[in-house]
């Protein structure tokens, strides 16, 4: 019975390929095997570039932020088994900005395509905790109102829901709306965020956001209009400051601001503060666990002796090395080809055979969205960034057949960032082809 079903599916896919063009047929097949399917037009544009440059057929793995299911994100290519999809885990729920620009909560183990930058991008974040309790209920006793008038009304929140919306107006020069962090040990980077919009009148007004203690505050002043926007403040470190702080810059009715979704996150000692996706809380703090993509690819999809690994990605800027890897079985980095953002904010490639290890840079900063490719062919390694050949090196000892078998975004020092597209080629493309691909 199972064999009959498989034959039927294969015949269906063959019909799709005949009836549609190459790119359309790939996405029709992807849609058919995905529980969730979105961002099609944008993703098709990137795949059509592969076809225009004559390298679509040469790509053995091609991933765009389009089709996914619980526990997996699906490749555009291959379009038949083995698909080589990346398995996905995140043991908690998480939020994203969806295609409509609204904050949306996704269930555990559901990949996130995030649109906070305006286009759909696969988002991978490390674990983080919102240190502010009652992040949407500013009437709770934990929220203190020295120097502000707090009011509420019914309105539409950033999730697109009708709900109680709180507003603040300055009452006098000193003070603001404040709440204590649940954990306030010093020496860590701080990231503060909140959604804000101007409640009354036309034009814009200023909102003040930050953190502090009873004697001082550290803030950022942001101009806000009538639409919800997330405003932020980050700092490298603090000592003793233990409170979220927000205020309207003026005291008139036209300076009243509405607020929603307060968050404070702490980074490792000495690290810069980071603002990540929103983590809603009530009576306790809440933790979003890390996103992890592993166990992708297949030995038939990776040509160990020669090939190309291509990514368009941006790292979030943690102090660790952040890897995207082709590896040996079992997430073994001993034999691997990797593209990573190194811990001093640069971009590098590493080709590691059983006899030698070669590092070559790409230039640029890992916190930028770049198109990067590393090419290996048994004797040499070349790196490319944004349409230019950057470095060439000689490889002492290459790979033998079937040594590279898996694709991982999260293994060893994991990758945290945004991913627009990823491709693996089963042959070493020409330099001209890679320059066109990364342009």
Tab-separated table of N, CA and C in Angstrom, residues 68-215:
chain	number	residue	atom	x	y	z
A	68	UNK	N	7.085	25.237	5.543
A	68	UNK	CA	7.537	24.592	6.772
A	68	UNK	C	6.383	23.856	7.434
A	69	UNK	N	6.725	22.992	8.353
A	69	UNK	CA	5.770	22.233	9.147
A	69	UNK	C	6.291	22.182	10.571
A	70	UNK	N	5.502	21.687	11.473
A	70	UNK	CA	5.990	21.526	12.835
A	70	UNK	C	7.196	20.602	12.829
A	71	UNK	N	8.313	21.100	13.344
A	71	UNK	CA	9.514	20.287	13.440
A	71	UNK	C	10.401	20.281	12.223
A	72	UNK	N	10.105	21.090	11.189
A	72	UNK	CA	10.954	21.073	9.985
A	72	UNK	C	10.710	22.302	9.140
A	73	UNK	N	11.776	22.761	8.459
A	73	UNK	CA	11.639	23.728	7.378
A	73	UNK	C	12.012	22.995	6.101
A	74	UNK	N	11.253	23.233	5.022
A	74	UNK	CA	11.361	22.410	3.822
A	74	UNK	C	12.174	23.109	2.733
A	75	UNK	N	13.000	22.336	2.049
A	75	UNK	CA	13.793	22.835	0.941
A	75	UNK	C	12.959	22.989	-0.325
A	76	UNK	N	13.263	24.020	-1.113
A	76	UNK	CA	12.689	24.136	-2.455
A	76	UNK	C	13.249	23.029	-3.352
A	77	UNK	N	14.530	22.773	-3.228
A	77	UNK	CA	15.193	21.657	-3.897
A	77	UNK	C	15.922	20.840	-2.854
A	78	UNK	N	15.963	19.535	-3.020
A	78	UNK	CA	15.389	18.734	-4.111
A	78	UNK	C	13.864	18.676	-4.038
A	79	UNK	N	13.241	18.302	-5.155
A	79	UNK	CA	11.784	18.231	-5.217
A	79	UNK	C	11.281	16.792	-5.168
A	80	UNK	N	12.166	15.866	-4.787
A	80	UNK	CA	11.771	14.474	-4.565
A	80	UNK	C	12.700	13.907	-3.503
A	81	UNK	N	12.336	12.773	-2.953
A	81	UNK	CA	13.136	12.212	-1.872
A	81	UNK	C	14.519	11.798	-2.361
A	82	UNK	N	15.561	11.926	-1.514
A	82	UNK	CA	15.521	12.490	-0.161
A	82	UNK	C	15.497	14.017	-0.206
A	83	UNK	N	14.577	14.638	0.547
A	83	UNK	CA	14.423	16.081	0.490
A	83	UNK	C	15.533	16.828	1.224
A	84	UNK	N	16.135	16.216	2.214
A	84	UNK	CA	17.217	16.871	2.935
A	84	UNK	C	16.766	18.030	3.801
A	85	UNK	N	15.491	18.023	4.245
A	85	UNK	CA	14.970	19.121	5.053
A	85	UNK	C	15.692	19.221	6.392
A	86	UNK	N	15.792	20.445	6.914
A	86	UNK	CA	16.366	20.671	8.234
A	86	UNK	C	15.320	20.406	9.308
A	87	UNK	N	15.677	19.574	10.282
A	87	UNK	CA	14.807	19.370	11.435
A	87	UNK	C	14.893	20.585	12.347
A	88	UNK	N	13.776	20.948	12.971
A	88	UNK	CA	13.732	22.150	13.801
A	88	UNK	C	13.193	21.842	15.188
A	89	UNK	N	13.850	22.420	16.200
A	89	UNK	CA	13.342	22.313	17.570
A	89	UNK	C	13.406	23.679	18.254
A	90	UNK	N	12.392	23.954	19.032
A	90	UNK	CA	12.347	25.056	20.004
A	90	UNK	C	11.286	24.632	21.011
A	91	UNK	N	11.667	24.392	22.208
A	91	UNK	CA	10.766	23.747	23.162
A	91	UNK	C	9.734	24.689	23.755
A	92	UNK	N	9.803	25.971	23.444
A	92	UNK	CA	8.804	26.927	23.924
A	92	UNK	C	8.086	27.570	22.740
A	93	UNK	N	6.996	28.266	23.026
A	93	UNK	CA	6.388	29.109	22.007
A	93	UNK	C	7.285	30.321	21.754
A	94	UNK	N	7.003	31.065	20.707
A	94	UNK	CA	7.790	32.259	20.385
A	94	UNK	C	6.930	33.177	19.536
A	95	UNK	N	7.302	34.452	19.483
A	95	UNK	CA	6.557	35.404	18.666
A	95	UNK	C	7.357	35.790	17.430
A	96	UNK	N	6.636	36.323	16.481
A	96	UNK	CA	7.254	36.875	15.274
A	96	UNK	C	6.410	38.049	14.807
A	97	UNK	N	6.939	38.844	13.897
A	97	UNK	CA	6.159	39.809	13.132
A	97	UNK	C	5.744	39.113	11.848
A	98	UNK	N	4.431	38.972	11.633
A	98	UNK	CA	3.961	38.207	10.474
A	98	UNK	C	3.836	39.081	9.231
A	99	UNK	N	3.323	38.501	8.150
A	99	UNK	CA	3.242	39.213	6.878
A	99	UNK	C	2.372	40.457	6.958
A	100	UNK	N	1.413	40.483	7.876
A	100	UNK	CA	0.536	41.621	8.043
A	100	UNK	C	1.131	42.682	8.971
A	101	UNK	N	2.352	42.446	9.474
A	101	UNK	CA	2.997	43.385	10.372
A	101	UNK	C	2.528	43.285	11.800
A	102	UNK	N	1.833	42.196	12.143
A	102	UNK	CA	1.293	42.006	13.485
A	102	UNK	C	2.151	41.041	14.283
A	103	UNK	N	2.157	41.211	15.597
A	103	UNK	CA	2.849	40.280	16.479
A	103	UNK	C	2.015	39.003	16.571
A	104	UNK	N	2.650	37.861	16.320
A	104	UNK	CA	1.944	36.574	16.298
A	104	UNK	C	2.698	35.571	17.156
A	105	UNK	N	1.968	34.802	17.949
A	105	UNK	CA	2.560	33.761	18.779
A	105	UNK	C	2.517	32.441	18.016
A	106	UNK	N	3.672	31.765	17.908
A	106	UNK	CA	3.762	30.464	17.249
A	106	UNK	C	4.052	29.396	18.292
A	107	UNK	N	3.515	28.224	18.063
A	107	UNK	CA	3.664	27.118	19.005
A	107	UNK	C	5.100	26.602	19.034
A	108	UNK	N	5.410	25.849	20.076
A	108	UNK	CA	6.717	25.197	20.170
A	108	UNK	C	6.981	24.376	18.918
A	109	UNK	N	8.237	24.314	18.518
A	109	UNK	CA	8.707	23.513	17.374
A	109	UNK	C	8.165	23.997	16.032
A	110	UNK	N	7.642	25.212	15.991
A	110	UNK	CA	7.202	25.800	14.725
A	110	UNK	C	8.233	26.821	14.267
A	111	UNK	N	8.848	26.632	13.100
A	111	UNK	CA	9.826	27.605	12.602
A	111	UNK	C	9.207	28.994	12.456
A	112	UNK	N	10.071	30.002	12.486
A	112	UNK	CA	9.600	31.380	12.372
A	112	UNK	C	10.147	32.045	11.115
A	113	UNK	N	9.253	32.474	10.248
A	113	UNK	CA	9.593	33.391	9.169
A	113	UNK	C	9.151	34.762	9.655
A	114	UNK	N	10.104	35.643	9.855
A	114	UNK	CA	9.840	36.931	10.493
A	114	UNK	C	9.916	38.057	9.469
A	115	UNK	N	9.002	39.043	9.586
A	115	UNK	CA	8.906	40.134	8.617
A	115	UNK	C	9.203	41.487	9.261
A	116	UNK	N	9.890	41.508	10.388
A	116	UNK	CA	10.147	42.768	11.082
A	116	UNK	C	11.067	43.692	10.277
A	117	UNK	N	11.847	43.137	9.346
A	117	UNK	CA	12.705	43.964	8.483
A	117	UNK	C	12.022	44.313	7.161
A	118	UNK	N	10.790	43.860	6.972
A	118	UNK	CA	10.043	44.172	5.758
A	118	UNK	C	9.939	43.030	4.775
A	119	UNK	N	10.832	42.037	4.867
A	119	UNK	CA	10.767	40.851	4.008
A	119	UNK	C	10.843	39.610	4.890
A	120	UNK	N	10.341	38.512	4.380
A	120	UNK	CA	10.343	37.282	5.156
A	120	UNK	C	11.725	36.666	5.256
A	121	UNK	N	12.167	36.411	6.483
A	121	UNK	CA	13.491	35.866	6.737
A	121	UNK	C	13.380	34.812	7.828
A	122	UNK	N	14.062	33.682	7.665
A	122	UNK	CA	14.108	32.679	8.719
A	122	UNK	C	14.859	33.265	9.912
A	123	UNK	N	14.232	33.225	11.083
A	123	UNK	CA	14.820	33.821	12.275
A	123	UNK	C	15.242	32.733	13.252
A	124	UNK	N	16.491	32.811	13.720
A	124	UNK	CA	17.014	31.890	14.735
A	124	UNK	C	17.564	32.710	15.884
A	125	UNK	N	16.985	32.543	17.069
A	125	UNK	CA	17.398	33.312	18.232
A	125	UNK	C	17.854	32.395	19.353
A	126	UNK	N	18.761	32.894	20.159
A	126	UNK	CA	19.173	32.153	21.342
A	126	UNK	C	18.114	32.316	22.430
A	127	UNK	N	18.256	31.540	23.474
A	127	UNK	CA	17.319	31.609	24.586
A	127	UNK	C	17.378	32.980	25.251
A	128	UNK	N	16.222	33.494	25.675
A	128	UNK	CA	16.180	34.764	26.382
A	128	UNK	C	14.988	34.795	27.317
A	129	UNK	N	15.091	35.607	28.371
A	129	UNK	CA	14.043	35.732	29.381
A	129	UNK	C	13.599	37.185	29.480
A	130	UNK	N	12.293	37.401	29.478
A	130	UNK	CA	11.753	38.732	29.743
A	130	UNK	C	11.714	38.943	31.253
A	131	UNK	N	12.513	39.890	31.740
A	131	UNK	CA	12.641	40.145	33.175
A	131	UNK	C	11.500	40.980	33.744
A	132	UNK	N	10.565	41.408	32.897
A	132	UNK	CA	9.443	42.220	33.349
A	132	UNK	C	8.182	41.367	33.424
A	133	UNK	N	7.527	41.384	34.571
A	133	UNK	CA	6.270	40.665	34.742
A	133	UNK	C	5.097	41.591	34.387
A	134	UNK	N	3.976	40.986	34.009
A	134	UNK	CA	2.793	41.735	33.567
A	134	UNK	C	3.189	42.705	32.446
A	135	UNK	N	3.735	42.132	31.391
A	135	UNK	CA	4.294	42.940	30.304
A	135	UNK	C	3.250	43.710	29.516
A	136	UNK	N	1.968	43.345	29.652
A	136	UNK	CA	0.902	44.058	28.949
A	136	UNK	C	-0.112	44.673	29.897
A	137	UNK	N	-0.018	44.379	31.177
A	137	UNK	CA	-0.984	44.870	32.168
A	137	UNK	C	-0.319	45.909	33.058
A	138	UNK	N	-0.367	47.169	32.621
A	138	UNK	CA	0.320	48.231	33.346
A	138	UNK	C	-0.473	48.734	34.550
A	139	UNK	N	-1.665	48.139	34.774
A	139	UNK	CA	-2.437	48.476	35.966
A	139	UNK	C	-2.026	47.635	37.166
A	140	UNK	N	-1.205	46.598	36.948
A	140	UNK	CA	-0.783	45.744	38.052
A	140	UNK	C	0.059	46.529	39.049
A	141	UNK	N	0.006	46.091	40.317
A	141	UNK	CA	0.690	46.809	41.389
A	141	UNK	C	2.207	46.851	41.212
A	142	UNK	N	2.774	45.923	40.408
A	142	UNK	CA	4.212	45.970	40.168
A	142	UNK	C	4.622	47.216	39.387
A	143	UNK	N	3.690	47.780	38.618
A	143	UNK	CA	3.983	48.986	37.842
A	143	UNK	C	3.747	50.217	38.705
A	144	UNK	N	4.750	51.073	38.801
A	144	UNK	CA	4.693	52.285	39.612
A	144	UNK	C	4.626	53.508	38.704
A	145	UNK	N	3.912	54.544	39.157
A	145	UNK	CA	3.604	55.674	38.283
A	145	UNK	C	4.067	57.026	38.832
A	146	UNK	N	5.269	57.124	39.362
A	146	UNK	CA	5.715	58.456	39.812
A	146	UNK	C	5.893	59.399	38.624
A	147	UNK	N	5.183	60.511	38.638
A	147	UNK	CA	5.382	61.499	37.587
A	147	UNK	C	4.609	61.257	36.316
A	148	UNK	N	3.688	60.283	36.262
A	148	UNK	CA	2.873	60.067	35.066
A	148	UNK	C	1.420	59.831	35.466
A	149	UNK	N	0.540	60.101	34.533
A	149	UNK	CA	-0.870	59.752	34.686
A	149	UNK	C	-1.138	58.560	33.782
A	150	UNK	N	-1.605	57.451	34.357
A	150	UNK	CA	-1.889	56.214	33.619
A	150	UNK	C	-3.391	56.102	33.395
A	151	UNK	N	-3.791	55.914	32.158
A	151	UNK	CA	-5.199	55.712	31.812
A	151	UNK	C	-5.325	54.471	30.936
A	152	UNK	N	-6.564	54.042	30.699
A	152	UNK	CA	-6.791	52.878	29.836
A	152	UNK	C	-8.049	53.083	29.014
A	153	UNK	N	-8.097	52.413	27.889
A	153	UNK	CA	-9.263	52.419	27.011
A	153	UNK	C	-9.228	51.148	26.181
A	154	UNK	N	-10.265	50.929	25.406
A	154	UNK	CA	-10.293	49.766	24.517
A	154	UNK	C	-9.769	50.174	23.147
A	155	UNK	N	-8.858	49.374	22.617
A	155	UNK	CA	-8.288	49.668	21.310
A	155	UNK	C	-7.703	48.419	20.687
A	156	UNK	N	-6.986	48.605	19.596
A	156	UNK	CA	-6.363	47.487	18.885
A	156	UNK	C	-4.892	47.433	19.245
A	157	UNK	N	-4.444	46.279	19.746
A	157	UNK	CA	-3.049	46.135	20.155
A	157	UNK	C	-2.181	45.696	18.981
A	158	UNK	N	-0.860	45.584	19.150
A	158	UNK	CA	0.014	45.184	18.031
A	158	UNK	C	-0.221	43.766	17.513
A	159	UNK	N	-1.036	42.974	18.206
A	159	UNK	CA	-1.415	41.657	17.686
A	159	UNK	C	-2.639	41.741	16.789
A	160	UNK	N	-3.202	42.941	16.657
A	160	UNK	CA	-4.405	43.117	15.853
A	160	UNK	C	-5.672	42.771	16.603
A	161	UNK	N	-5.599	42.631	17.921
A	161	UNK	CA	-6.726	42.235	18.749
A	161	UNK	C	-7.342	43.449	19.444
A	162	UNK	N	-8.636	43.405	19.678
A	162	UNK	CA	-9.284	44.402	20.508
A	162	UNK	C	-8.989	44.073	21.963
A	163	UNK	N	-8.427	45.022	22.697
A	163	UNK	CA	-7.977	44.750	24.056
A	163	UNK	C	-7.872	46.051	24.831
A	164	UNK	N	-7.609	45.918	26.133
A	164	UNK	CA	-7.339	47.101	26.949
A	164	UNK	C	-5.975	47.674	26.579
A	165	UNK	N	-5.972	48.959	26.250
A	165	UNK	CA	-4.736	49.643	25.883
A	165	UNK	C	-4.460	50.718	26.932
A	166	UNK	N	-3.244	50.724	27.446
A	166	UNK	CA	-2.865	51.684	28.480
A	166	UNK	C	-2.111	52.856	27.848
A	167	UNK	N	-2.300	54.019	28.456
A	167	UNK	CA	-1.648	55.233	27.967
A	167	UNK	C	-1.039	55.987	29.144
A	168	UNK	N	0.052	56.726	28.875
A	168	UNK	CA	0.679	57.544	29.907
A	168	UNK	C	0.910	58.951	29.384
A	169	UNK	N	0.760	59.918	30.311
A	169	UNK	CA	1.048	61.316	30.035
A	169	UNK	C	1.887	61.838	31.186
A	170	UNK	N	2.932	62.597	30.875
A	170	UNK	CA	3.755	63.162	31.926
A	170	UNK	C	2.964	64.071	32.839
A	171	UNK	N	3.180	63.939	34.160
A	171	UNK	CA	2.464	64.737	35.146
A	171	UNK	C	3.342	65.869	35.660
A	172	UNK	N	4.641	65.618	35.750
A	172	UNK	CA	5.612	66.653	36.098
A	172	UNK	C	6.974	66.208	35.602
A	173	UNK	N	8.004	67.008	35.829
A	173	UNK	CA	9.287	66.807	35.145
A	173	UNK	C	9.970	65.504	35.504
A	174	UNK	N	9.906	65.091	36.757
A	174	UNK	CA	10.631	63.906	37.190
A	174	UNK	C	9.723	62.689	37.218
A	175	UNK	N	10.313	61.515	36.999
A	175	UNK	CA	9.557	60.276	37.118
A	175	UNK	C	9.120	59.721	35.791
A	176	UNK	N	8.461	58.554	35.821
A	176	UNK	CA	7.978	57.868	34.642
A	176	UNK	C	7.306	56.587	35.074
A	177	UNK	N	6.806	55.813	34.134
A	177	UNK	CA	6.226	54.510	34.452
A	177	UNK	C	7.350	53.510	34.630
A	178	UNK	N	7.375	52.811	35.758
A	178	UNK	CA	8.497	51.947	36.091
A	178	UNK	C	8.013	50.601	36.605
A	179	UNK	N	8.857	49.569	36.406
A	179	UNK	CA	8.602	48.247	36.994
A	179	UNK	C	9.938	47.574	37.266
A	180	UNK	N	10.035	46.803	38.348
A	180	UNK	CA	11.314	46.160	38.670
A	180	UNK	C	11.587	44.952	37.791
A	181	UNK	N	12.862	44.742	37.454
A	181	UNK	CA	13.267	43.487	36.832
A	181	UNK	C	13.115	42.364	37.855
A	182	UNK	N	12.805	41.188	37.366
A	182	UNK	CA	12.700	40.049	38.269
A	182	UNK	C	14.054	39.644	38.820
A	183	UNK	N	15.116	39.825	38.042
A	183	UNK	CA	16.480	39.525	38.461
A	183	UNK	C	17.334	40.733	38.117
A	184	UNK	N	18.046	41.269	39.089
A	184	UNK	CA	18.696	42.559	38.867
A	184	UNK	C	20.184	42.568	39.174
A	185	UNK	N	20.846	41.414	39.098
A	185	UNK	CA	22.287	41.406	39.343
A	185	UNK	C	22.996	42.255	38.305
A	186	UNK	N	24.058	42.949	38.707
A	186	UNK	CA	24.734	43.880	37.821
A	186	UNK	C	25.732	43.205	36.902
A	187	UNK	N	26.296	44.022	35.987
A	187	UNK	CA	27.382	43.560	35.140
A	187	UNK	C	26.982	42.886	33.861
A	188	UNK	N	25.710	42.985	33.457
A	188	UNK	CA	25.247	42.340	32.235
A	188	UNK	C	24.745	43.375	31.241
A	189	UNK	N	24.821	43.042	29.950
A	189	UNK	CA	24.210	43.890	28.944
A	189	UNK	C	22.705	43.891	29.095
A	190	UNK	N	22.064	45.007	28.731
A	190	UNK	CA	20.627	45.166	28.897
A	190	UNK	C	19.995	45.557	27.571
A	191	UNK	N	18.867	44.933	27.234
A	191	UNK	CA	18.060	45.322	26.090
A	191	UNK	C	16.648	45.604	26.550
A	192	UNK	N	16.141	46.806	26.293
A	192	UNK	CA	14.821	47.249	26.739
A	192	UNK	C	13.976	47.547	25.504
A	193	UNK	N	12.709	47.137	25.525
A	193	UNK	CA	11.853	47.375	24.367
A	193	UNK	C	10.401	47.510	24.793
A	194	UNK	N	9.618	48.205	23.958
A	194	UNK	CA	8.186	48.367	24.198
A	194	UNK	C	7.551	48.906	22.925
A	195	UNK	N	6.303	48.521	22.664
A	195	UNK	CA	5.543	49.100	21.564
A	195	UNK	C	4.892	50.389	22.039
A	196	UNK	N	4.951	51.425	21.207
A	196	UNK	CA	4.470	52.753	21.566
A	196	UNK	C	3.781	53.381	20.354
A	197	UNK	N	2.743	54.197	20.630
A	197	UNK	CA	2.188	55.055	19.587
A	197	UNK	C	1.612	56.321	20.234
A	198	UNK	N	1.539	57.369	19.464
A	198	UNK	CA	0.964	58.635	19.927
A	198	UNK	C	-0.553	58.496	19.995
A	199	UNK	N	-1.149	58.912	21.100
A	199	UNK	CA	-2.585	58.707	21.284
A	199	UNK	C	-3.423	59.823	20.675
A	200	UNK	N	-3.003	61.066	20.853
A	200	UNK	CA	-3.845	62.196	20.466
A	200	UNK	C	-3.144	63.109	19.474
A	201	UNK	N	-3.967	63.895	18.748
A	201	UNK	CA	-3.427	64.940	17.906
A	201	UNK	C	-2.777	64.419	16.639
A	202	UNK	N	-2.120	65.319	15.930
A	202	UNK	CA	-1.455	64.986	14.670
A	202	UNK	C	0.045	65.053	14.856
A	203	UNK	N	0.759	64.546	13.847
A	203	UNK	CA	2.214	64.591	13.902
A	203	UNK	C	2.791	63.560	14.843
A	204	UNK	N	3.901	63.904	15.449
A	204	UNK	CA	4.623	62.961	16.309
A	204	UNK	C	4.849	63.573	17.692
A	205	UNK	N	5.239	62.730	18.619
A	205	UNK	CA	5.687	63.175	19.925
A	205	UNK	C	6.870	62.313	20.333
A	206	UNK	N	7.533	62.664	21.394
A	206	UNK	CA	8.699	61.911	21.835
A	206	UNK	C	8.352	60.987	22.994
A	207	UNK	N	8.865	59.756	22.910
A	207	UNK	CA	8.762	58.790	24.002
A	207	UNK	C	10.163	58.510	24.515
A	208	UNK	N	10.260	58.281	25.819
A	208	UNK	CA	11.546	58.016	26.465
A	208	UNK	C	11.526	56.599	27.012
A	209	UNK	N	12.530	55.790	26.661
A	209	UNK	CA	12.576	54.402	27.118
A	209	UNK	C	13.976	54.086	27.639
A	210	UNK	N	14.043	53.239	28.662
A	210	UNK	CA	15.336	52.851	29.194
A	210	UNK	C	15.198	52.033	30.457
A	211	UNK	N	16.207	52.097	31.295
A	211	UNK	CA	16.194	51.405	32.582
A	211	UNK	C	16.912	52.277	33.595
A	212	UNK	N	16.757	51.960	34.871
A	212	UNK	CA	17.419	52.784	35.872
A	212	UNK	C	17.252	52.228	37.268
A	213	UNK	N	17.492	53.122	38.233
A	213	UNK	CA	17.279	52.814	39.638
A	213	UNK	C	16.615	54.042	40.258
A	214	UNK	N	16.329	54.035	41.546
A	214	UNK	CA	15.609	55.172	42.126
A	214	UNK	C	16.303	56.512	41.960
A	215	UNK	N	17.610	56.521	41.689
A	215	UNK	CA	18.326	57.793	41.625
A	215	UNK	C	18.679	58.250	40.222
